[in-house]
Coordinates of C-alpha atoms in Angstrom, one line a residue:
M1 CA 17.9 31.0 29.1
D2 CA 14.4 32.5 29.9
F3 CA 13.0 30.8 26.8
V4 CA 14.3 27.4 27.9
N5 CA 12.9 27.8 31.4
Q6 CA 9.6 28.9 30.0
A7 CA 9.5 25.9 27.6
V8 CA 10.2 23.5 30.4
L9 CA 7.5 25.1 32.5
V10 CA 4.9 25.0 29.7
G11 CA 5.8 21.3 28.9
A12 CA 5.6 20.2 32.5
V13 CA 2.3 22.0 33.1
L14 CA 0.7 20.5 30.0
V15 CA 1.8 16.9 31.0
L16 CA 0.6 17.6 34.6
V17 CA -2.8 18.8 33.4
S18 CA -3.1 15.8 31.1
I19 CA -2.4 13.4 33.9
L20 CA -4.7 15.1 36.3
A21 CA -7.5 15.2 33.7
S22 CA -7.2 11.5 32.8
P23 CA -9.8 10.4 35.4
L24 CA -12.3 12.6 33.6
A25 CA -12.0 10.4 30.5
R26 CA -12.6 7.3 32.6
R27 CA -15.7 8.7 34.1
T28 CA -17.2 9.9 30.8
G29 CA -16.0 6.9 28.8
A30 CA -14.0 9.1 26.4
P31 CA -10.8 7.8 24.9
V32 CA -8.0 9.3 27.1
L33 CA -5.8 10.0 24.0
L34 CA -8.6 12.3 22.7
L35 CA -8.3 14.2 26.0
F36 CA -4.6 14.7 25.5
L37 CA -5.1 15.9 22.0
G38 CA -7.8 18.3 23.1
I39 CA -5.5 19.8 25.8
G40 CA -2.8 20.3 23.2
M41 CA -5.2 22.1 20.9
L42 CA -6.4 24.3 23.7
A43 CA -2.8 25.3 24.4
G44 CA -2.1 25.9 20.7
V45 CA -2.2 28.9 18.5
D46 CA -6.0 29.1 18.2
G47 CA -6.6 28.0 21.8
I48 CA -6.4 29.8 25.2
G49 CA -2.7 29.1 25.4
G50 CA -1.8 30.8 22.1
I51 CA 1.4 28.7 21.8
R52 CA 2.7 28.7 18.2
F53 CA 4.4 25.4 17.3
D54 CA 5.2 24.7 13.6
N55 CA 8.5 23.0 13.8
F56 CA 7.9 19.8 11.7
E57 CA 11.4 18.6 12.2
A58 CA 11.0 18.6 15.9
A59 CA 7.5 17.0 15.6
Y60 CA 8.9 14.2 13.4
L61 CA 11.7 13.6 16.0
I62 CA 9.4 13.6 19.0
G63 CA 6.8 11.5 17.2
T64 CA 9.4 9.0 16.0
V65 CA 11.0 8.5 19.4
G66 CA 7.6 8.3 21.1
L67 CA 6.3 5.7 18.7
A68 CA 9.5 3.6 19.1
V69 CA 9.1 3.7 22.9
I70 CA 5.5 2.6 22.6
L71 CA 6.3 -0.2 20.2
F72 CA 9.2 -1.4 22.4
D73 CA 6.9 -1.5 25.5
G74 CA 4.2 -3.3 23.4
G75 CA 6.7 -5.9 22.3
I76 CA 8.0 -6.5 25.9
R77 CA 4.4 -7.2 27.1
T78 CA 3.4 -9.5 24.2
R79 CA 3.7 -13.1 25.2
T80 CA 4.9 -15.5 22.5
D81 CA 2.5 -18.2 23.8
T82 CA -0.3 -16.2 22.4
F83 CA 1.2 -16.5 18.9
R84 CA -0.6 -19.8 18.4
I85 CA -3.8 -17.8 18.4
G86 CA -3.1 -14.4 16.9
L87 CA 0.2 -14.3 15.0
R88 CA -0.8 -15.4 11.5
P89 CA -4.0 -13.4 11.3
A90 CA -2.3 -10.3 12.8
L91 CA 0.5 -10.5 10.2
S92 CA -2.1 -10.8 7.5
L93 CA -3.8 -7.7 8.8
A94 CA -0.5 -5.9 9.2
T95 CA 0.5 -6.5 5.6
V96 CA -2.3 -7.4 3.2
G97 CA -4.8 -5.5 5.4
V98 CA -2.8 -2.2 5.3
I99 CA -2.2 -2.4 1.6
L100 CA -6.0 -3.0 0.9
T101 CA -7.0 -0.2 3.3
A102 CA -4.5 2.2 1.8
A103 CA -5.7 1.4 -1.8
L104 CA -9.4 1.8 -1.0
V105 CA -8.9 5.0 1.0
G106 CA -6.5 6.3 -1.7
V107 CA -9.3 6.0 -4.3
A108 CA -11.8 7.8 -2.1
A109 CA -9.3 10.6 -1.3
A110 CA -8.3 11.1 -4.9
W111 CA -12.0 11.5 -5.9
A112 CA -12.9 13.7 -2.9
F113 CA -9.9 16.1 -3.2
D114 CA -9.4 15.9 -7.0
L115 CA -5.9 14.4 -6.5
N116 CA -3.9 12.2 -8.9
W117 CA -3.4 8.6 -8.2
R118 CA -0.1 9.0 -6.4
E119 CA -1.3 11.7 -4.1
G120 CA -4.5 9.7 -3.3
M121 CA -2.4 6.7 -2.5
L122 CA -0.2 8.8 -0.3
V123 CA -3.3 9.8 1.7
G124 CA -4.2 6.1 2.0
A125 CA -0.7 5.1 3.1
I126 CA -0.7 7.8 5.8
I127 CA -3.9 6.7 7.4
G128 CA -3.7 3.0 6.4
S129 CA -2.5 1.5 9.7
T130 CA -4.0 1.2 13.1
D131 CA -2.2 3.0 15.8
A132 CA -0.4 1.1 18.5
A133 CA -0.8 3.8 21.2
A134 CA -4.5 4.2 20.5
V135 CA -5.2 0.4 20.4
F136 CA -3.1 -0.5 23.5
A137 CA -4.7 2.4 25.5
L138 CA -8.2 1.5 24.5
L139 CA -8.0 -2.3 25.0
H140 CA -6.4 -1.8 28.4
A141 CA -8.9 0.9 29.5
H142 CA -12.1 0.4 31.5
G143 CA -10.8 -3.0 32.6
M144 CA -11.9 -4.6 29.3
R145 CA -11.3 -8.3 29.1
L146 CA -11.7 -9.5 25.6
K147 CA -11.6 -13.0 24.1
Q148 CA -8.0 -13.8 23.7
R149 CA -8.1 -14.4 19.9
V150 CA -9.5 -10.9 19.4
G151 CA -7.4 -9.0 21.8
T152 CA -4.2 -10.8 20.9
T153 CA -4.7 -10.3 17.1
L154 CA -5.5 -6.6 17.5
E155 CA -2.4 -5.9 19.7
I156 CA 0.0 -7.8 17.5
E157 CA -1.4 -6.2 14.4
S158 CA -1.1 -2.7 15.8
G159 CA 2.5 -3.4 16.8
C160 CA 3.4 -4.8 13.4
N161 CA 1.5 -2.7 10.8
D162 CA 3.2 0.7 11.4
P163 CA 6.3 -0.4 9.4
M164 CA 4.2 -1.2 6.4
A165 CA 2.4 2.2 6.5
I166 CA 5.7 3.9 6.9
F167 CA 7.2 2.0 3.9
L168 CA 4.2 2.9 1.7
T169 CA 4.3 6.5 2.8
L170 CA 8.0 6.8 1.9
V171 CA 7.4 5.1 -1.5
F172 CA 4.6 7.5 -2.5
V173 CA 6.4 10.6 -1.2
S174 CA 9.4 9.6 -3.4
A175 CA 7.1 8.8 -6.3
I176 CA 5.5 12.3 -6.1
A177 CA 8.8 14.0 -5.7
T178 CA 10.3 12.3 -8.7
Q179 CA 7.1 12.3 -10.8
D180 CA 7.4 8.6 -11.2
E181 CA 4.2 7.3 -12.9
S182 CA 4.8 3.6 -12.1
L183 CA 6.0 1.4 -9.2
N184 CA 8.6 -1.0 -10.5
A185 CA 10.2 -4.2 -9.1
G186 CA 12.6 -2.0 -7.1
V187 CA 9.8 -1.3 -4.6
A188 CA 9.4 -5.0 -3.9
L189 CA 13.2 -5.4 -3.4
Q190 CA 13.1 -2.4 -1.1
F191 CA 10.3 -4.0 0.9
V192 CA 12.2 -7.3 1.3
H193 CA 15.3 -5.4 2.3
Q194 CA 13.7 -3.2 4.9
F195 CA 11.5 -5.8 6.5
G196 CA 14.1 -8.6 6.3
L197 CA 16.8 -6.4 7.9
G198 CA 14.4 -5.2 10.5
A199 CA 13.4 -8.7 11.5
V200 CA 17.0 -10.0 11.7
I201 CA 18.4 -7.0 13.6
G202 CA 15.4 -7.1 15.9
V203 CA 15.9 -10.7 16.9
L204 CA 19.6 -10.3 17.3
G205 CA 19.2 -7.1 19.2
G206 CA 16.6 -8.5 21.5
R207 CA 18.7 -11.5 22.3
G208 CA 21.8 -9.3 22.9
L209 CA 19.8 -7.1 25.2
A210 CA 18.5 -10.0 27.3
W211 CA 22.1 -11.4 27.5
L212 CA 23.5 -8.1 28.5
I213 CA 20.9 -7.4 31.2
N214 CA 21.5 -10.8 32.7
R215 CA 25.3 -10.5 32.7
I216 CA 26.0 -7.0 33.8
E217 CA 25.8 -5.9 37.5
L218 CA 24.0 -2.6 37.9
T219 CA 21.9 -0.8 40.5
S220 CA 18.2 -1.8 39.9
G221 CA 17.2 1.6 38.6
L222 CA 19.6 1.4 35.6
Y223 CA 18.2 -1.8 34.1
P224 CA 15.1 -0.2 32.6
L225 CA 17.3 2.6 31.2
L226 CA 19.7 0.0 29.8
A227 CA 16.7 -1.7 28.1
L228 CA 15.4 1.5 26.7
A229 CA 18.8 2.7 25.4
G230 CA 19.4 -0.7 23.8
G231 CA 16.0 -0.7 22.2
L232 CA 16.5 2.8 20.7
S233 CA 20.0 1.7 19.5
V234 CA 18.4 -1.3 17.7
Y235 CA 15.9 1.1 16.1
A236 CA 18.5 3.6 15.0
M237 CA 21.0 1.0 13.8
T238 CA 18.4 -0.7 11.7
T239 CA 17.3 2.7 10.2
V240 CA 20.9 3.7 9.4
F241 CA 21.4 0.4 7.4
G242 CA 18.2 1.0 5.5
G243 CA 15.9 -1.4 7.4
S244 CA 12.6 -0.9 9.2
G245 CA 13.6 0.5 12.6
F246 CA 10.0 0.2 14.0
L247 CA 9.8 -3.4 13.1
A248 CA 13.2 -4.0 14.6
I249 CA 12.4 -2.3 17.9
Y250 CA 9.1 -4.1 18.3
I251 CA 10.7 -7.5 17.7
A252 CA 13.6 -6.7 20.0
G253 CA 11.1 -5.9 22.7
L254 CA 9.2 -9.1 22.0
V255 CA 12.4 -11.3 22.1
M256 CA 13.7 -9.5 25.3
G257 CA 10.3 -9.6 27.1
N258 CA 9.9 -13.3 26.5
S259 CA 13.4 -14.1 28.0
Q260 CA 14.2 -14.8 31.6
L261 CA 15.4 -11.3 32.6
R262 CA 16.9 -10.0 35.8
T263 CA 14.6 -7.4 37.4
A264 CA 12.0 -8.0 34.7
N265 CA 9.2 -6.6 36.8
N266 CA 11.2 -3.4 37.4
I267 CA 11.7 -3.0 33.7
L268 CA 8.0 -3.5 33.0
R269 CA 6.9 -1.0 35.6
V270 CA 9.3 1.7 34.3
H271 CA 8.5 1.1 30.7
D272 CA 4.8 1.3 31.4
G273 CA 5.4 4.8 32.7
L274 CA 7.7 5.7 29.7
A275 CA 5.0 4.5 27.2
W276 CA 2.4 6.6 28.9
L277 CA 4.8 9.6 28.8
A278 CA 5.4 9.0 25.1
Q279 CA 1.6 8.9 24.4
I280 CA 0.9 12.0 26.3
T281 CA 3.8 13.9 24.7
M282 CA 2.9 12.8 21.2
F283 CA -0.7 13.8 21.4
L284 CA 0.0 17.1 23.2
M285 CA 2.6 17.9 20.5
L286 CA 0.1 17.0 17.7
G287 CA -2.5 19.2 19.3
L288 CA 0.0 22.1 19.4
L289 CA 1.0 21.4 15.8
L290 CA -2.5 21.8 14.5
T291 CA -4.2 25.1 13.6
P292 CA -7.9 24.5 13.9
S293 CA -8.9 27.5 11.8
A294 CA -6.9 26.1 8.9
L295 CA -8.7 22.8 9.2
V296 CA -12.2 24.0 8.4
P297 CA -12.0 24.1 4.6
T298 CA -11.0 20.4 4.4
M299 CA -13.5 19.2 7.0
L300 CA -16.4 17.8 4.8
H301 CA -14.2 16.0 2.3
A302 CA -11.9 14.7 5.0
L303 CA -14.9 13.4 7.0
F304 CA -16.0 11.6 3.8
V305 CA -12.6 9.9 3.6
A306 CA -12.8 9.0 7.3
L307 CA -16.2 7.4 6.8
V308 CA -15.0 5.4 3.8
L309 CA -12.1 4.2 6.0
M310 CA -14.3 3.1 8.9
L311 CA -17.3 1.7 7.0
V312 CA -15.8 0.3 3.8
A313 CA -12.0 0.1 3.6
R314 CA -11.2 -1.3 7.1
P315 CA -14.1 -3.9 7.2
L316 CA -13.3 -5.1 3.6
A317 CA -9.6 -5.4 4.4
V318 CA -10.3 -7.3 7.6
W319 CA -12.7 -9.7 5.9
L320 CA -10.3 -10.4 3.0
S321 CA -7.2 -10.7 5.3
L322 CA -9.0 -13.1 7.7
L323 CA -10.6 -15.3 5.1
P324 CA -8.0 -18.1 5.5
F325 CA -8.5 -18.1 9.3
R326 CA -12.3 -18.5 9.5
F327 CA -12.8 -15.9 12.3
P328 CA -16.4 -15.8 13.5
W329 CA -18.4 -12.9 12.0
R330 CA -18.8 -11.2 15.4
E331 CA -15.1 -11.0 15.9
Q332 CA -14.6 -9.7 12.3
V333 CA -17.1 -6.9 13.0
F334 CA -15.4 -5.9 16.2
M335 CA -11.9 -6.0 14.7
S336 CA -13.2 -3.9 11.8
W337 CA -14.5 -1.3 14.2
V338 CA -11.3 -1.2 16.4
G339 CA -9.1 0.0 13.5
L340 CA -8.3 3.1 15.5
R341 CA -6.1 5.9 14.1
G342 CA -4.0 7.9 16.5
A343 CA -0.7 9.7 16.5
V344 CA 0.9 7.7 13.7
P345 CA -1.1 9.1 10.8
I346 CA -0.2 12.7 11.9
V347 CA 3.4 11.8 12.3
L348 CA 3.4 10.2 8.8
A349 CA 1.7 13.3 7.5
T350 CA 4.9 15.3 8.3
F351 CA 6.8 13.2 5.8
P352 CA 5.3 15.1 2.8
V353 CA 6.3 18.4 4.5
L354 CA 9.8 17.2 5.1
G355 CA 10.0 15.7 1.6
G356 CA 9.0 19.0 -0.1
V357 CA 5.7 17.8 -1.5
V358 CA 3.5 20.6 -2.9
D359 CA 0.5 21.5 -0.7
A360 CA 1.8 19.2 2.0
S361 CA -0.4 20.8 4.7
L362 CA -3.4 19.0 3.0
Y363 CA -2.1 15.7 4.2
I364 CA -1.9 16.9 7.8
N365 CA -5.4 18.3 7.7
I366 CA -6.8 15.1 6.3
A367 CA -4.9 13.0 8.9
F368 CA -6.2 15.1 11.7
W369 CA -9.9 14.8 10.8
V370 CA -9.5 11.0 10.3
V371 CA -7.8 10.7 13.7
L372 CA -10.4 12.9 15.4
T373 CA -13.3 11.0 13.8
S374 CA -11.8 7.6 14.7
L375 CA -11.2 8.6 18.4
V376 CA -14.6 10.2 18.9
I377 CA -16.8 7.7 17.1
Q378 CA -14.9 4.4 17.3
G379 CA -13.1 5.1 20.6
W380 CA -16.3 5.9 22.4
T381 CA -18.2 2.9 21.2
V382 CA -15.7 0.1 21.4
A383 CA -16.7 -1.1 24.9
P384 CA -20.4 -1.1 24.2
L385 CA -19.8 -2.9 20.9
A386 CA -17.7 -5.6 22.6
K387 CA -20.5 -6.2 25.1
L388 CA -23.2 -6.2 22.3
L389 CA -21.2 -8.8 20.3
D390 CA -20.6 -10.9 23.4
L391 CA -16.8 -10.6 23.1
Q392 CA -16.2 -9.1 26.5
L393 CA -15.6 -11.8 29.0
P394 CA -16.9 -11.4 32.6
Q395 CA -14.6 -9.7 35.0
E396 CA -12.5 -11.8 37.2
H397 CA -11.9 -11.2 40.9
A398 CA -9.4 -8.3 41.5
P399 CA -7.2 -8.8 44.6
Y400 CA -6.6 -5.9 47.0
Y401 CA -2.9 -5.9 45.9
S402 CA -1.0 -7.6 43.1
E403 CA 2.7 -7.5 42.3
P404 CA 4.9 -9.8 40.2
L405 CA 8.0 -11.2 41.9
D406 CA 11.4 -11.8 40.5
V407 CA 12.3 -15.4 41.4
P408 CA 15.4 -16.8 39.7
G409 CA 14.4 -19.9 37.6
Y410 CA 10.7 -19.4 38.1
A411 CA 8.2 -17.5 35.9
G412 CA 4.7 -16.2 36.8
V413 CA 5.2 -15.8 40.6
R414 CA 3.1 -13.1 42.2
L415 CA 2.5 -11.6 45.6
L416 CA -1.2 -11.0 46.1
A417 CA -3.2 -9.6 49.0
Y418 CA -6.9 -10.4 49.7
R419 CA -9.2 -8.7 52.1
V420 CA -11.4 -11.3 53.9
N421 CA -15.0 -10.3 54.3
E422 CA -18.0 -11.7 56.3
A423 CA -19.0 -14.1 53.5
S424 CA -15.6 -15.6 52.8
P425 CA -15.4 -19.4 52.9
A426 CA -12.2 -19.0 54.9
L427 CA -13.8 -17.2 57.7
G428 CA -13.0 -18.8 61.1
R429 CA -10.5 -21.3 59.7
I430 CA -6.8 -21.5 60.8
V431 CA -4.4 -20.3 58.1
G432 CA -2.2 -23.4 58.4
E433 CA -5.2 -25.7 57.9
L434 CA -6.3 -24.2 54.6
P435 CA -6.1 -26.8 51.8
L436 CA -3.7 -24.7 49.7
P437 CA -2.0 -26.0 46.6
A438 CA 1.6 -27.1 46.8
G439 CA 3.9 -24.0 46.5
V440 CA 1.3 -21.5 47.7
R441 CA 2.4 -19.7 50.9
I442 CA 0.5 -17.2 53.0
A443 CA 3.4 -14.9 53.8
A444 CA 1.8 -12.3 56.1
A445 CA -1.5 -11.4 57.7
F446 CA -2.6 -8.0 59.0
R447 CA -5.5 -7.2 61.3
G448 CA -6.3 -3.5 61.2
D449 CA -2.9 -1.8 60.9
K450 CA -1.0 -4.5 62.9
P451 CA 0.9 -7.5 61.5
L452 CA 0.0 -10.8 63.1
E453 CA 2.7 -13.2 64.5
D454 CA 2.9 -16.9 63.7
V455 CA 0.8 -16.7 60.6
G456 CA 0.2 -20.4 60.3
H457 CA -1.8 -20.4 63.6
V458 CA -3.9 -17.3 62.9
Q459 CA -7.7 -17.8 62.9
I460 CA -9.1 -15.8 60.0
T461 CA -11.6 -13.1 60.9
A462 CA -13.5 -10.6 58.8
G463 CA -11.3 -7.6 57.7
D464 CA -8.0 -9.6 57.8
L465 CA -5.6 -8.8 55.0
L466 CA -3.7 -11.9 53.8
Y467 CA -0.6 -11.7 51.6
V468 CA 0.0 -14.8 49.5
I469 CA 2.9 -15.9 47.3
L470 CA 1.9 -18.2 44.5
R471 CA 2.2 -19.0 40.8
E472 CA -0.4 -17.5 38.5
E473 CA -2.0 -20.9 37.6
D474 CA -2.9 -21.4 41.3
I475 CA -4.8 -18.1 41.6
P476 CA -8.3 -19.6 40.7
I477 CA -7.9 -22.3 43.4
L478 CA -6.9 -19.8 46.1
E479 CA -9.8 -17.5 45.2
Q480 CA -12.2 -20.3 45.7
L481 CA -10.9 -20.6 49.3
L482 CA -10.9 -16.9 50.1
I483 CA -13.4 -15.0 48.0
P484 CA -17.2 -15.3 48.4
E485 CA -19.4 -15.7 45.4
D486 CA -20.6 -12.2 44.8
E487 CA -24.2 -12.3 43.5
T488 CA -23.7 -9.7 40.7
E489 CA -20.5 -11.3 39.5
E490 CA -22.0 -14.8 39.7
T491 CA -25.0 -13.7 37.7
E492 CA -22.6 -12.3 35.0
Q493 CA -20.6 -15.5 34.9
V494 CA -23.8 -17.6 34.6
R495 CA -25.2 -15.2 31.9
Y496 CA -22.0 -15.7 29.8
F497 CA -20.9 -19.3 30.5
G498 CA -24.2 -20.9 31.5
S499 CA -25.5 -22.5 34.7
F500 CA -23.7 -25.9 34.3
I501 CA -20.0 -26.6 34.1
L502 CA -18.6 -29.8 32.6
N503 CA -15.1 -31.2 32.3
G504 CA -13.5 -30.9 28.9
D505 CA -13.1 -34.7 28.6
S506 CA -16.8 -35.4 28.9
R507 CA -18.2 -37.3 25.9
L508 CA -20.4 -35.2 23.7
G509 CA -22.8 -38.0 23.0
D510 CA -23.4 -38.5 26.7
V511 CA -23.9 -34.7 27.2
G512 CA -26.5 -34.6 24.4
E513 CA -28.4 -37.6 25.9
V514 CA -28.5 -35.9 29.4
Y515 CA -29.8 -32.6 28.0
G516 CA -32.0 -34.1 25.3
I517 CA -30.0 -32.6 22.5
E518 CA -29.5 -34.3 19.1
V519 CA -25.7 -34.8 18.4
P520 CA -24.4 -35.5 14.9
E521 CA -23.4 -39.2 14.5
D522 CA -19.8 -38.3 13.6
A523 CA -19.4 -36.3 16.8
Q524 CA -20.9 -38.8 19.3
D525 CA -17.6 -40.1 20.5
L526 CA -15.7 -36.8 20.6
T527 CA -15.0 -35.2 23.9
L528 CA -16.2 -31.6 24.5
A529 CA -12.6 -30.4 24.2
E530 CA -12.1 -32.2 20.9
F531 CA -15.4 -31.0 19.5
L532 CA -14.7 -27.4 20.4
G533 CA -11.1 -27.6 19.1
K534 CA -12.4 -29.1 15.8
S535 CA -15.0 -26.3 15.5
F536 CA -12.3 -23.6 15.8
R537 CA -9.5 -25.4 13.9
N538 CA -7.5 -26.0 17.2
R539 CA -7.3 -22.3 17.9
V540 CA -10.0 -22.3 20.6
V541 CA -10.0 -19.7 23.4
V542 CA -12.0 -19.0 26.5
G543 CA -15.3 -17.5 25.6
D544 CA -15.7 -19.5 22.3
R545 CA -19.1 -21.0 21.9
V546 CA -20.7 -23.5 19.6
K547 CA -24.5 -23.9 19.3
L548 CA -25.9 -27.4 19.2
G549 CA -29.6 -27.3 18.9
A550 CA -31.0 -25.6 22.0
M551 CA -27.6 -26.0 23.8
D552 CA -24.6 -23.6 23.8
L553 CA -21.2 -25.0 24.7
V554 CA -18.9 -22.2 26.0
V555 CA -15.2 -22.6 26.7
R556 CA -14.8 -21.6 30.4
E557 CA -11.3 -22.7 31.3
Q558 CA -8.1 -23.7 29.4
V559 CA -4.7 -25.0 30.7
E560 CA -1.8 -24.7 28.3
G561 CA -4.2 -24.5 25.3
R562 CA -6.2 -27.5 26.3
V563 CA -9.9 -27.0 27.2
T564 CA -10.6 -28.3 30.7
K565 CA -14.0 -26.7 31.6
V566 CA -17.0 -26.1 29.4
G567 CA -20.1 -24.1 30.3
V568 CA -23.5 -25.3 29.1
R569 CA -26.4 -22.9 28.4
I570 CA -29.8 -24.3 27.5
A571 CA -32.2 -22.0 25.6
R572 CA -35.6 -21.6 27.2
R573 CA -38.4 -23.1 25.2

């Protein structure tokens, strides 16, 4: 009994310390997952905590459940309307990209550690996929707002590529255990079986969960737990039948999250916390699992493998995987660098231990150094690189308060609050006389700590707090009415999009004539929207730019995939 109480105390304290220390990562720019890993190592056998944890079965269980929770949450948050932009390139990266990365890293590992080809390929398979927890955490940190094509592709890839890495790892663990010198057609059939079954059960499971949530009457707090239990059931059922459980739970979350759900916002909020708890637990556990003194002998060779992964294998795999999609070179460079490795490689490194592979600790040591190198070097430089490559969009206005609302039959409804300052265009106006779009309602107004009666007749003064109910597509119009043009933000917008804004239906020939730019004869009669769409094979996103002589055309606004506003930047001569 004392041991159980002590274990609960230690676990709770470690999680508490990790949460309280997370602002430090934000201030220093360090990846927060690196902080969690460091706290786990400090508490471990060679650290100040002196905790000995070498239970690989427990590590596998915790890592598997944690990864399933993270993938489920990632699936719930992925919108299918982004598939037009990112699905096909992401699937290419998650399959062809993982295989190429594993093969190239496998060759490097076999040479560096004097391994046979199967053992080298096992190293490549273990560290071949990007990590969903690391990528999700990094892309959502520091308020980064990436171009949609880049962010969407990376998120879908990180959610889909773990099943491929797990499949390859199991194949090579089996090949080593049976001393099989060749990979026969049975491997291809096994691949089709696992991924086909995972996809089918994932779709059916996601639809079944959405149907169940909308039909059964529960207290609001039970719906997130129902979703989680259902997702884990989909994972476990798929695995029992020999399919890819991780693919199934990601697809189940994707299908469920894109359905009209009762208490959808409640489910999202709870699962956000569960995903963070899973990330913290996984990295703390991995820190405890490692013995730093035993890692030193493999450090130099493992760092060589990590550099081959970051500088050769990942970039080459990204380039070859994205060849059919004609991604701009800047985006390819960035996506090559954001191939972060996290908890997944170390969880996969427990497979050789559980499979009885000789010298299995080597795989854990290599995986640790690769993960550490990735988090330290890549994780710390992602934000500056996005800015350097001009892939980070200018920040949008952040409201004082924002909360999605569950409205039956309507999607994308939010409750926002804005604090009115001295430079607001709405200052001195009557609330009821504001030219608000249809369906936008100012629901409440506060002056100081007191609510104001009869909101429609309130004259707006500096410091007032206005609560507004509206659809997401009406947010830009509302902000034009309430928010002043901040000089710093306006400068950033102008720097990125240009000083002039044109409608997407403007004729390119007319624009060229106005600005003195020569336009190709075959593009004279195209609208700006058509020209930009043609330049990016109809997969254009906000932030895309095309250079035409001394003029840059930059997509500034889209509505349902159609370019409506285009920024114009003229180079100084």
